[in-house]
Tab-separated table of C-alpha atoms in Angstrom:
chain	number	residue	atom	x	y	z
A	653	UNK	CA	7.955	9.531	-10.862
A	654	UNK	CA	4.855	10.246	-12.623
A	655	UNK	CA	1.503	8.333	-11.914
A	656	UNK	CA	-1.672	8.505	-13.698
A	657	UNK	CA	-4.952	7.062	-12.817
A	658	UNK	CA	-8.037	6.524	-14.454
A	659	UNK	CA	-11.636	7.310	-13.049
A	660	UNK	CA	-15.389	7.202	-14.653
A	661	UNK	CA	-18.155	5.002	-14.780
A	662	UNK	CA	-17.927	1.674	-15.968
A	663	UNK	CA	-20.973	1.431	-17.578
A	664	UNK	CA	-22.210	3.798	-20.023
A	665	UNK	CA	-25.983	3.732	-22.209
A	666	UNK	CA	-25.725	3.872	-25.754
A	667	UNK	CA	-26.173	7.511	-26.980
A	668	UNK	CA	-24.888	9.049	-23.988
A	669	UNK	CA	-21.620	10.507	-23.157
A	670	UNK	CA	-18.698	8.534	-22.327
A	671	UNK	CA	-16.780	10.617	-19.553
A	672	UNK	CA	-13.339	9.361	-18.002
A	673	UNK	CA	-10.724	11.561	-15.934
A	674	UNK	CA	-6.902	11.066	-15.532
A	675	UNK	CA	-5.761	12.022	-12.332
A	676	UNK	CA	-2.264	13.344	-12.615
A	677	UNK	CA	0.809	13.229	-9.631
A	678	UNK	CA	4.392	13.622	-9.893
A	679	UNK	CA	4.321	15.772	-12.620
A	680	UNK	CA	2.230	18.912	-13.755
A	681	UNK	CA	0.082	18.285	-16.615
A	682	UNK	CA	1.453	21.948	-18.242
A	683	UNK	CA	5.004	20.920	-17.924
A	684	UNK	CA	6.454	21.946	-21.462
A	685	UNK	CA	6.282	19.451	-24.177
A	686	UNK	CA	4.228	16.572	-22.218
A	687	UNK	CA	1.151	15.595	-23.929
A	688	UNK	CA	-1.691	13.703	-22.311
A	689	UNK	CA	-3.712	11.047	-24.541
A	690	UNK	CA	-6.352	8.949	-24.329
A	691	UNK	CA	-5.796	5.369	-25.761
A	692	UNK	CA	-8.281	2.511	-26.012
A	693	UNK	CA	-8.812	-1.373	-26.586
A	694	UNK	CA	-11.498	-2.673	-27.550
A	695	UNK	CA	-11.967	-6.653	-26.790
A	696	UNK	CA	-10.104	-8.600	-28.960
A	697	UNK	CA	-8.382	-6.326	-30.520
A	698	UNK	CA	-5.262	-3.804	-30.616
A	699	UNK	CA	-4.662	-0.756	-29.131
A	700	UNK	CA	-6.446	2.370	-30.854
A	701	UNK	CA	-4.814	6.298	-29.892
A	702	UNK	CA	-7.953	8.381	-29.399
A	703	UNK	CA	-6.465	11.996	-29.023
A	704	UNK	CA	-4.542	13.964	-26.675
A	705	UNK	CA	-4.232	17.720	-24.929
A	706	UNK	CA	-0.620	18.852	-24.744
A	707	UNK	CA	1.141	21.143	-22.326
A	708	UNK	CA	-0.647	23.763	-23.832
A	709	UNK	CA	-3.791	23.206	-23.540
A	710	UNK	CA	-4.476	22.542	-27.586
A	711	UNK	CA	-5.960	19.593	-28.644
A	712	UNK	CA	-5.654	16.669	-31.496
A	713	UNK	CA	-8.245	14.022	-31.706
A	714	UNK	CA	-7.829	10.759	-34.309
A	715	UNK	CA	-9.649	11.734	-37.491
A	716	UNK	CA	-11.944	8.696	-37.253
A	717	UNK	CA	-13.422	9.976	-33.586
A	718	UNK	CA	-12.824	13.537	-33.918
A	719	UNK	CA	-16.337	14.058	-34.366
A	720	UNK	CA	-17.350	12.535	-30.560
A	721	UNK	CA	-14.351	13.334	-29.416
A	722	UNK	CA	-13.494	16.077	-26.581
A	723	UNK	CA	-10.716	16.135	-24.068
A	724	UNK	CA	-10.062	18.691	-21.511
A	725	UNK	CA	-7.932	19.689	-18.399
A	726	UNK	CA	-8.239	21.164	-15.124
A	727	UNK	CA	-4.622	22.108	-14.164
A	728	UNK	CA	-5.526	23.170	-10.949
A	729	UNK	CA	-7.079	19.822	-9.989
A	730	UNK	CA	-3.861	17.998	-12.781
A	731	UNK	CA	-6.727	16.132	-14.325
A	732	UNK	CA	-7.551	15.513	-17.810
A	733	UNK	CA	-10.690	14.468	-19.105
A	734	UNK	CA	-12.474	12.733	-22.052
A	735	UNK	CA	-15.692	13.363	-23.383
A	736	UNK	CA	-17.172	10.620	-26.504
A	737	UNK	CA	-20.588	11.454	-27.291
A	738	UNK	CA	-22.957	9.098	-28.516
A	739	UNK	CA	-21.447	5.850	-27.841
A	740	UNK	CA	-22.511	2.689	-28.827
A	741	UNK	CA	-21.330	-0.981	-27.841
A	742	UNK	CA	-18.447	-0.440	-30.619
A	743	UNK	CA	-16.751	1.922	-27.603
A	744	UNK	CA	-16.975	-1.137	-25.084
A	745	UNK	CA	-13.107	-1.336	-24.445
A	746	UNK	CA	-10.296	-0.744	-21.478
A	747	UNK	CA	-9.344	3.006	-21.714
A	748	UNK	CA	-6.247	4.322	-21.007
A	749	UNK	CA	-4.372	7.493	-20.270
A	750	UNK	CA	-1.125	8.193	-21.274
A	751	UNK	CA	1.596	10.582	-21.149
A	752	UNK	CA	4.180	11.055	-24.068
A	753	UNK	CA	7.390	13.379	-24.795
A	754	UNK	CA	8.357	15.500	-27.697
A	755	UNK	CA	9.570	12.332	-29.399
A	756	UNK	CA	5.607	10.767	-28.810
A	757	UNK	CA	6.771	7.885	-26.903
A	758	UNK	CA	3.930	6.671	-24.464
A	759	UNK	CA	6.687	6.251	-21.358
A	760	UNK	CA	3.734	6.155	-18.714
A	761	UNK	CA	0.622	4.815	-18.866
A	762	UNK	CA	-2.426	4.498	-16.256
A	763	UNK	CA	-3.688	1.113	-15.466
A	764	UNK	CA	-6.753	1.293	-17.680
A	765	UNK	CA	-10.277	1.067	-17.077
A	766	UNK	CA	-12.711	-1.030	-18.285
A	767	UNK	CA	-16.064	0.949	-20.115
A	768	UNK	CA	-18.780	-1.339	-21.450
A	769	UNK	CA	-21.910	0.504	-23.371
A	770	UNK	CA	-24.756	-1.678	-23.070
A	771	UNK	CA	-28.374	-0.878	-22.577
């Protein structure tokens, strides 16, 4: 059964880098057709997909945070890790990873972690 936990700080400066990890088990993150997202919600509101890196290692981001937007992996660790650059209090929300099939069904989740950017 596949687990995945989030990591990171839980409170990040405006302008600076957001940086979370997803920590893998049960399953390695280069299995074929697995992809590994990030997913986020902010307070109040609904849930918001952020991007992902696939078995592959290739990446898609969401057009509206592609620009801030980098995830990575370290398969010999079976981590993954976001990067969102210049935050600002709008990225105060619980972030999530995620891990989907072919069919992008988001059949595990982590239990989310709560990031608040305040000064």
């Amino acid at each position: 059964q596949v687990q995945l936990q989030e990591s990171g700080p839980g409170l990040v400066k405006p302008s600076q880098t957001l940086s979370l990890t997803c920590t893998v088990s049960g399953q390695s993150i280069a299995t074929n057709y697995y992809y590994w997202s990030w997913i986020r919600q902010p307070p109040g509101k609904g849930l918001e997909w952020i991007g992902y890196i696939a078995y592959s290692g290739s990446t898609y981001y969401s057009p509206s945070l592609k620009s801030r937007t980098s995830i990575s992996r370290d398969t010999s660790k079976n981590q993954f890790t976001l990067q969102l650059s210049s935050v600002t209090p709008e990225d105060t929300a619980v972030y999530y990873c995620a891990r989907s099939g072919s069919d992008y069904v988001f059949a595990s989740w982590g239990q989310g972690t709560q990031v608040t950017v305040s000064s």
